[in-house]
PDB file of C-alpha atoms in Angstrom:
ATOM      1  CA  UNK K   1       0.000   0.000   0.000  1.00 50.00           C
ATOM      2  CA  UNK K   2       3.069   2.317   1.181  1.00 44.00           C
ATOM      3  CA  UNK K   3       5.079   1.705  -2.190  1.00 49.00           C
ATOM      4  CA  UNK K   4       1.735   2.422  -4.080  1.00 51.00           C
ATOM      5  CA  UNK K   5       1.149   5.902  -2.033  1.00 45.00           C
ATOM      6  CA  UNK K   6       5.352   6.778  -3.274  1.00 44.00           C
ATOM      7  CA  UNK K   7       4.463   6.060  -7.040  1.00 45.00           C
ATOM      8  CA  UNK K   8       1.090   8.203  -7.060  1.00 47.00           C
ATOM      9  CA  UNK K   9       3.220  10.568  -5.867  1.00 47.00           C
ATOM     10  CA  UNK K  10       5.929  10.610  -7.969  1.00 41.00           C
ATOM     11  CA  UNK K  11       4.009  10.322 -11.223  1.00 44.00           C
ATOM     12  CA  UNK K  12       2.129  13.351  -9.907  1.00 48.00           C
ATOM     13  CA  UNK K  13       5.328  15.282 -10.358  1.00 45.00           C
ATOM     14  CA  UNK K  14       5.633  13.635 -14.062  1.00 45.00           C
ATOM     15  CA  UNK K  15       2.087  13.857 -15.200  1.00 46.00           C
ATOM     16  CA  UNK K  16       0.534  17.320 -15.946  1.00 45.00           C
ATOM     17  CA  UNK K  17      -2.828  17.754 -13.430  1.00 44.00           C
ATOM     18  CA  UNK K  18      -5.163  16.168 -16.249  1.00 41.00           C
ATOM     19  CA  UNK K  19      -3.447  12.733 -16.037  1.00 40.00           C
ATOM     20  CA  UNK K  20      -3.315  12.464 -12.282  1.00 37.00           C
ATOM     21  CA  UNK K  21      -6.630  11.261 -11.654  1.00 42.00           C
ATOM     22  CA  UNK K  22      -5.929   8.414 -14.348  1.00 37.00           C
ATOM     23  CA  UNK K  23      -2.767   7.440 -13.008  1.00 40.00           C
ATOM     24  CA  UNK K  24      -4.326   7.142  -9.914  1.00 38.00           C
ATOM     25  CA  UNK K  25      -7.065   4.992 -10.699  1.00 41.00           C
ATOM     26  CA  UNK K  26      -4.873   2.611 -12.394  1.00 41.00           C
ATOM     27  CA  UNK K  27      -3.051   1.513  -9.034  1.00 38.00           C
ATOM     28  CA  UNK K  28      -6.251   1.097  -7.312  1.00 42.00           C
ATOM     29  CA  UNK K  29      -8.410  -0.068  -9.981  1.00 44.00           C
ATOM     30  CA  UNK K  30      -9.080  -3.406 -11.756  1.00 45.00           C
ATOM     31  CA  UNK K  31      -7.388  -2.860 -16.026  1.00 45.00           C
ATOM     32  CA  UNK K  32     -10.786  -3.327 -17.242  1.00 51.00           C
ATOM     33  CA  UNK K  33     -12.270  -0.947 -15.285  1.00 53.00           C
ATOM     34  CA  UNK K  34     -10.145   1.463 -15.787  1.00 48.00           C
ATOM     35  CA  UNK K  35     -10.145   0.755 -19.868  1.00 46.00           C
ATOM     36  CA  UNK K  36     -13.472   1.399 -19.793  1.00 44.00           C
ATOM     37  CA  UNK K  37     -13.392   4.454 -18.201  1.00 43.00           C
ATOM     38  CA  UNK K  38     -10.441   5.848 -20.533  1.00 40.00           C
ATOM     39  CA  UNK K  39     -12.684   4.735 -23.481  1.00 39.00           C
ATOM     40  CA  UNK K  40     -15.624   7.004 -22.174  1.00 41.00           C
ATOM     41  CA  UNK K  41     -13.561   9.961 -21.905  1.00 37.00           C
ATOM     42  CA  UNK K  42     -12.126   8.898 -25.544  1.00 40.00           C
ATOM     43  CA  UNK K  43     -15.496   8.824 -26.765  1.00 39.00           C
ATOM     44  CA  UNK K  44     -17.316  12.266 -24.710  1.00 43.00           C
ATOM     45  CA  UNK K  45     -13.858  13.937 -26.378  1.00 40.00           C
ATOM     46  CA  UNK K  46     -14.197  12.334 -29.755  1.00 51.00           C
ATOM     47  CA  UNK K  47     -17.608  13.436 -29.649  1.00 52.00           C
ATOM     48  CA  UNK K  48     -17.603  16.880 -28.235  1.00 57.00           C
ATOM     49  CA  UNK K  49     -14.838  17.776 -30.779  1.00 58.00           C
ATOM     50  CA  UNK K  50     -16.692  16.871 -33.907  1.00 62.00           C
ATOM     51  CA  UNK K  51     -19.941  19.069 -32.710  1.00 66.00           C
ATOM     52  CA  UNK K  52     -17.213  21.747 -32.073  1.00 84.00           C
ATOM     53  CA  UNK K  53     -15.957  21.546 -36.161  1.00 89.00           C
ATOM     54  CA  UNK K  54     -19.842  21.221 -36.947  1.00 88.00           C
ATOM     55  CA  UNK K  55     -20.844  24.056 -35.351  1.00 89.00           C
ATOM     56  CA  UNK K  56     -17.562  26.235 -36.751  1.00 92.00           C
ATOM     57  CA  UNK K  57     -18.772  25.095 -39.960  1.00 93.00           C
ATOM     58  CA  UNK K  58     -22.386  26.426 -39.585  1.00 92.00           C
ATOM     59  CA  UNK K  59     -20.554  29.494 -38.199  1.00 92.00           C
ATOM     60  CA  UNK K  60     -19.332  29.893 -41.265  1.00 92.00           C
ATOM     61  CA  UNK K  61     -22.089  29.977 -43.582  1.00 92.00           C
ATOM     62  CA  UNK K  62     -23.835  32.109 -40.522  1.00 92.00           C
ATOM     63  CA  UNK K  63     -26.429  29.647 -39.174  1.00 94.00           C
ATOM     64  CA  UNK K  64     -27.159  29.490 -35.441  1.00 92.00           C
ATOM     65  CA  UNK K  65     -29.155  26.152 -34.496  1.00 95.00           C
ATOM     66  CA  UNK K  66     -31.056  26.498 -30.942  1.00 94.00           C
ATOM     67  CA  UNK K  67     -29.343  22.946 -30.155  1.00 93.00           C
ATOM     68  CA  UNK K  68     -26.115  22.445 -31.422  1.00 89.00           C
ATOM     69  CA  UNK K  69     -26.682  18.686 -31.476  1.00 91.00           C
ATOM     70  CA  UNK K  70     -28.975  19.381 -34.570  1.00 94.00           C
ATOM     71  CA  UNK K  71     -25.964  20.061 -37.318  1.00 94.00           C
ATOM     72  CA  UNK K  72     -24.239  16.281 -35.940  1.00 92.00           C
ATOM     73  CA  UNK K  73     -27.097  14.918 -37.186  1.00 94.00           C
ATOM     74  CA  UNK K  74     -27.720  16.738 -40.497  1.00 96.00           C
ATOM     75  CA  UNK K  75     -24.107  14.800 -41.041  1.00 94.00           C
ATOM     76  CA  UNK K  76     -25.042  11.322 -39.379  1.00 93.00           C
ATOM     77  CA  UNK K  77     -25.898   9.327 -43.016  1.00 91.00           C
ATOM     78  CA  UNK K  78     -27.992   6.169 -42.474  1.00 88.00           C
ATOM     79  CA  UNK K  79     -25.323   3.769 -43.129  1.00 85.00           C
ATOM     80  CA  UNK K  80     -24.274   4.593 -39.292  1.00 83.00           C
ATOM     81  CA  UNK K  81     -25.495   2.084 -37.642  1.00 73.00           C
ATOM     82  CA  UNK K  82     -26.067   3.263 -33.971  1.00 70.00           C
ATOM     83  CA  UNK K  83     -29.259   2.598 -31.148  1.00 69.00           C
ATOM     84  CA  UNK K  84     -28.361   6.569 -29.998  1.00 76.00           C
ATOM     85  CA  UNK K  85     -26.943   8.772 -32.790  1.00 80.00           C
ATOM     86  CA  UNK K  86     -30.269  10.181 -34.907  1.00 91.00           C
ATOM     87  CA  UNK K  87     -29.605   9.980 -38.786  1.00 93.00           C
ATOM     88  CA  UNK K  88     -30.643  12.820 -41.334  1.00 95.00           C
ATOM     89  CA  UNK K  89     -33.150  10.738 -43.010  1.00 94.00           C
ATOM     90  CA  UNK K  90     -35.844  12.735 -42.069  1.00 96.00           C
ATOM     91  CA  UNK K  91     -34.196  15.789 -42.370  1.00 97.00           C
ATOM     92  CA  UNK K  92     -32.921  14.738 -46.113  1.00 96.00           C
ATOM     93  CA  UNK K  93     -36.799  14.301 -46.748  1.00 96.00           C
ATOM     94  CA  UNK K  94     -37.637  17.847 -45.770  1.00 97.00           C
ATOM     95  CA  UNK K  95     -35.228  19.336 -47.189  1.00 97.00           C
ATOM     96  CA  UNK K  96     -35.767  17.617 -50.870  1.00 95.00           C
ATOM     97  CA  UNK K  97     -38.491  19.308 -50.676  1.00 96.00           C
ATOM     98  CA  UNK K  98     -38.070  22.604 -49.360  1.00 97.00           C
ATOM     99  CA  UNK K  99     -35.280  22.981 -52.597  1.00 96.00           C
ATOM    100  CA  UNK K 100     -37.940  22.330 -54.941  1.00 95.00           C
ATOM    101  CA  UNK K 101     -40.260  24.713 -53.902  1.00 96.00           C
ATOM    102  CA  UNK K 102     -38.330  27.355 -53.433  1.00 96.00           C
ATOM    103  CA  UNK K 103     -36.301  26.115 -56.975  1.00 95.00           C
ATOM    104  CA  UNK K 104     -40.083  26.277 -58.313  1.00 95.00           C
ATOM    105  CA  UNK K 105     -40.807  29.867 -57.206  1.00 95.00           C
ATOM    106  CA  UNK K 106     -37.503  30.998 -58.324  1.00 94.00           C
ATOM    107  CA  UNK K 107     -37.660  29.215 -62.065  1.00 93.00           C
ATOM    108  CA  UNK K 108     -41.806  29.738 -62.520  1.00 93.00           C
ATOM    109  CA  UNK K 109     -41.108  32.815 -65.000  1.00 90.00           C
ATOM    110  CA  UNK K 110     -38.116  31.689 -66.178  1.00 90.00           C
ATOM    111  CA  UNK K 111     -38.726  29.111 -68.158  1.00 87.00           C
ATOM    112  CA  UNK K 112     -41.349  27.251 -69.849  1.00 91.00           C
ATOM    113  CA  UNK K 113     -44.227  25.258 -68.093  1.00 89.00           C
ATOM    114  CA  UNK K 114     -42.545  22.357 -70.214  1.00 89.00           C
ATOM    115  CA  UNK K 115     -39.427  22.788 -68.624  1.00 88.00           C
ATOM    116  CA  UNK K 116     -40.008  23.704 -64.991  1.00 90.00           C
ATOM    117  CA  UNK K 117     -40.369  20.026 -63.713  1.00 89.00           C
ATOM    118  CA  UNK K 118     -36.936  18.732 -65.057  1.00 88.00           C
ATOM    119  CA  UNK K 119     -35.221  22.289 -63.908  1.00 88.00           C
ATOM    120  CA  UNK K 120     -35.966  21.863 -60.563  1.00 90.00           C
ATOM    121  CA  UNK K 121     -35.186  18.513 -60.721  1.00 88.00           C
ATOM    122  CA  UNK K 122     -31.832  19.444 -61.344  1.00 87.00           C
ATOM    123  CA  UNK K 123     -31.724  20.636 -57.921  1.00 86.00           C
ATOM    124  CA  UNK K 124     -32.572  17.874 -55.832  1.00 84.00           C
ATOM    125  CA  UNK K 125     -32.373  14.774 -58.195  1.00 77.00           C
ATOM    126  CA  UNK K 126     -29.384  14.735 -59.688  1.00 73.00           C
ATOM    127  CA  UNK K 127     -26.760  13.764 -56.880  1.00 70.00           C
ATOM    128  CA  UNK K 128     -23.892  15.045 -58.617  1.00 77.00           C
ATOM    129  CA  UNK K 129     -25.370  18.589 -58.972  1.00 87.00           C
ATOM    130  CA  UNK K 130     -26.260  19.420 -55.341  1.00 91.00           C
ATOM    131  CA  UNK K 131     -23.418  16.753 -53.945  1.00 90.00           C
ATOM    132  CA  UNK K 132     -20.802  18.772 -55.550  1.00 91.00           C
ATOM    133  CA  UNK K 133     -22.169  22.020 -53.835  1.00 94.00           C
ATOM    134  CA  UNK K 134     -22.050  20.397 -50.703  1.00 94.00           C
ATOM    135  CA  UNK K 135     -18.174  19.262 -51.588  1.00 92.00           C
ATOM    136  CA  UNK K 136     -17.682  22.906 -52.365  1.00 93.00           C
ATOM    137  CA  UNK K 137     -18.940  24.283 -48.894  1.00 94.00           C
ATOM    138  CA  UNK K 138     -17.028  21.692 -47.293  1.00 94.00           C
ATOM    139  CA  UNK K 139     -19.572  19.383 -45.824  1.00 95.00           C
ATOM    140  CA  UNK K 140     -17.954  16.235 -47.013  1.00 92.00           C
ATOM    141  CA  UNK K 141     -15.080  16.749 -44.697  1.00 92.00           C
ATOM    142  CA  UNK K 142     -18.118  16.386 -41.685  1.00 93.00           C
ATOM    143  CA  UNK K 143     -19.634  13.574 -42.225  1.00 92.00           C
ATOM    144  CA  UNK K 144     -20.099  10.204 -40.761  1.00 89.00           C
ATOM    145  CA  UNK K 145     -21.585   7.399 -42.541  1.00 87.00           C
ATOM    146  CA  UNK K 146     -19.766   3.968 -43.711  1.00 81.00           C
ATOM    147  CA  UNK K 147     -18.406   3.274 -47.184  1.00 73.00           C
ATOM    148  CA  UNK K 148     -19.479   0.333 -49.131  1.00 65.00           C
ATOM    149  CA  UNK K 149     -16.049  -1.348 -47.702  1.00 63.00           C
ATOM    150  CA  UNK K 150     -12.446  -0.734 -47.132  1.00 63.00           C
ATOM    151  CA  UNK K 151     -10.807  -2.740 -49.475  1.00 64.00           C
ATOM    152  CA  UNK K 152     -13.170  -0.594 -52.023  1.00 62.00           C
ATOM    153  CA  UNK K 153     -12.206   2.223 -50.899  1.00 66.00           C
ATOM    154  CA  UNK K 154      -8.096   1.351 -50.763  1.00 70.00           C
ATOM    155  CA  UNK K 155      -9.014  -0.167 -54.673  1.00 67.00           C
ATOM    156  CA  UNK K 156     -10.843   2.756 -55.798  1.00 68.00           C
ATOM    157  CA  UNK K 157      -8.211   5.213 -54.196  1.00 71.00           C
ATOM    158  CA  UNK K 158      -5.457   3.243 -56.039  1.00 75.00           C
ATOM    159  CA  UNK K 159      -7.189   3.093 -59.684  1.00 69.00           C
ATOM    160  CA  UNK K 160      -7.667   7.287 -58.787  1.00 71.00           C
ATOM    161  CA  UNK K 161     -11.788   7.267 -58.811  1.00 64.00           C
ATOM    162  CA  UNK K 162     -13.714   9.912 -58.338  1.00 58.00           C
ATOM    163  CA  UNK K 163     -15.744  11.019 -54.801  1.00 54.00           C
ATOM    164  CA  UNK K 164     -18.888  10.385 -56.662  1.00 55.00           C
ATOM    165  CA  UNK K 165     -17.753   5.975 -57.282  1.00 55.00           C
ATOM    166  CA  UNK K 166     -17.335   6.053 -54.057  1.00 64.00           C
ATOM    167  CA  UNK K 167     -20.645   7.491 -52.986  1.00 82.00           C
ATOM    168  CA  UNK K 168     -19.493  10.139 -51.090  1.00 85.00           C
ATOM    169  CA  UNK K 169     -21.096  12.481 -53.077  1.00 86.00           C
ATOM    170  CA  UNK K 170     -24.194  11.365 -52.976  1.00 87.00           C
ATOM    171  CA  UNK K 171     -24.135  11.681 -49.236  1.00 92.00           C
ATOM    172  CA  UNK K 172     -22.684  14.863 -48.948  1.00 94.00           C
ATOM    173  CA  UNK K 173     -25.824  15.544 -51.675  1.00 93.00           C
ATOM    174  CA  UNK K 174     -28.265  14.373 -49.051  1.00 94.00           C
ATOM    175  CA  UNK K 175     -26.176  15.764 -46.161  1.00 96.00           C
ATOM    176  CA  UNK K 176     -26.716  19.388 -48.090  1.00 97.00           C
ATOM    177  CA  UNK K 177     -30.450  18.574 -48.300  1.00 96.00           C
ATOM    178  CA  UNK K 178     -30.957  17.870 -44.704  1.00 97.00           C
ATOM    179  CA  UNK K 179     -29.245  20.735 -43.692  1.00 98.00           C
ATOM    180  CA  UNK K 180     -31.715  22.979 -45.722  1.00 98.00           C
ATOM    181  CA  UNK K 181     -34.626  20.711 -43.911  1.00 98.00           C
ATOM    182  CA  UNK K 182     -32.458  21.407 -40.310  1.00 98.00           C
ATOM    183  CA  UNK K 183     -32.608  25.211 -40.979  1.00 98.00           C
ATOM    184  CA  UNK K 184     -36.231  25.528 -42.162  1.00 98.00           C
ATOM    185  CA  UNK K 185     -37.401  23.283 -39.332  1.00 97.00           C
ATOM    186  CA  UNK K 186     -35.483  25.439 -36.447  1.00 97.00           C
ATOM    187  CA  UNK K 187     -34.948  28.261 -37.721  1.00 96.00           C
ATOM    188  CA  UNK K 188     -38.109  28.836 -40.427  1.00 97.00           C
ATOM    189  CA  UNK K 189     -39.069  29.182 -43.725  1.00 98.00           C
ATOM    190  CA  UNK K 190     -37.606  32.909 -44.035  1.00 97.00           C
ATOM    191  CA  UNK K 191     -34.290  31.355 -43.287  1.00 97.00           C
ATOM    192  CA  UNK K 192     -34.315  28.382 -45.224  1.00 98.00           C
ATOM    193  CA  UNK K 193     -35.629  30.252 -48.260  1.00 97.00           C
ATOM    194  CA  UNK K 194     -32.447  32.655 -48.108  1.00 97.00           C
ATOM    195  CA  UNK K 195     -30.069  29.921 -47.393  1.00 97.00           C
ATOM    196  CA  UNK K 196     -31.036  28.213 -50.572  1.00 97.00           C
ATOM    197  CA  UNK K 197     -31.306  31.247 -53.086  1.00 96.00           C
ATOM    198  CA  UNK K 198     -27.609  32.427 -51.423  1.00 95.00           C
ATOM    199  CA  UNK K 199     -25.850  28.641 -51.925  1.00 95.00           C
ATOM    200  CA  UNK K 200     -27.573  26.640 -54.063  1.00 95.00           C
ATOM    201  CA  UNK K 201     -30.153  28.720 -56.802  1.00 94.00           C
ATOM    202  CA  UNK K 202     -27.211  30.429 -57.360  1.00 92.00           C
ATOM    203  CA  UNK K 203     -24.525  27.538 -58.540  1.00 88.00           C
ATOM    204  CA  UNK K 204     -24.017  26.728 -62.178  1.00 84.00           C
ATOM    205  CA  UNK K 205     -25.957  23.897 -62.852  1.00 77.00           C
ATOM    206  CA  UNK K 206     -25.355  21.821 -66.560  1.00 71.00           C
ATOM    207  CA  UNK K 207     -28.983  23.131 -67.697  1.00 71.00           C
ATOM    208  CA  UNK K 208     -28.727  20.053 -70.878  1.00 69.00           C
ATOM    209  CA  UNK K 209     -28.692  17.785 -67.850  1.00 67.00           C
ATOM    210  CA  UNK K 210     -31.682  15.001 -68.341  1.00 63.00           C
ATOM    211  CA  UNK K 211     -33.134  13.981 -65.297  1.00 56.00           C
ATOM    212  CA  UNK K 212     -31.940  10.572 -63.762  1.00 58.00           C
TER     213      UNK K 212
END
């Protein structure tokens, strides 16, 4: 017990202050305990850091969400598979269609009646269209979902594919599109309607495009 007391204290001198409490616990504490522990502060740091680069990101484009737990989500694809994280399915939905109407008002005396279907399905159908403004803005480097598999992804990095063979643009497509359902749903239509005129009505989009 004595020599135990003589090494807390001398790693206490070693350790800076945010270490001592771990040091400690590993000469009084069963290994598997204390691995556990260590892998809860892991993951509550893991965690707290990737809200911290969502919400810079939102900063960014200047959104404010009234929970900042909102934007993790918008980035959380499907393919996560997890009992507690929410996906942006849902979110994905609304969005879809919050782009087209607003895509709708903003093309209705543009072009023709004929046209105004496939034009705004430019917007929200055509992954590599709205998936590359996402790329743009950055979102791609935020997201979590899982790719098909790794040895695809080591293959398809070697033969020098694109983002879009490996899917990752269509999620960053669908991660854009549940943002724009995140903002109308918390912070309105008003909102919603400018942050789709300001980053999306406004990229180039290949007009000779046919719908998918």
């Amino acid at each position: 017990m004595l020599s135990n007391f003589i090494k807390a204290r001398f790693l206490r001198h070693l350790m800076p202050k945010s270490t001592i409490c771990i040091a400690t616990a590993a000469l009084h504490s069963k290994p598997t305990q204390l691995d556990t522990q260590i892998t809860t502060i892991k993951l509550r740091f893991n965690k707290q850091n990737n809200i911290d680069k969502h919400v810079e990101f939102c900063e960014k484009l200047g959104i404010t969400f009234s929970d900042n737990n909102l934007i993790h989500q918008v980035c959380t694809h499907k393919s996560v598979r997890s009992n507690t994280a929410p996906t942006n399915e849902r979110l994905d939905f609304l969005g879809q269609k919050v782009i087209s109407l607003y895509a709708a008002e903003y093309l209705f005396n543009q072009v023709k009646p004929s046209e105004l279907h496939d034009r705004v399905y430019l917007y929200t159908k055509r992954s590599e269209n709205i998936g590359k403004i996402g790329v743009k803005m950055g979102l791609n480097k935020l997201l979590h979902w899982t790719p098909i598999n790794e040895s695809q992804v080591i293959e398809a990095e070697r033969n020098g594919q694109s983002l879009q063979s490996l899917g990752e643009e269509s999620v960053t497509g669908r991660a854009l599109q549940a943002l724009v359902g995140a903002i109308y749903h918390d912070q309105g239509a008003f909102a919603a309607k400018q942050f789709v005129h300001k980053h999306i009505l406004s990229a180039p989009i290949d007009i000779s495009q046919k719908p998918e």
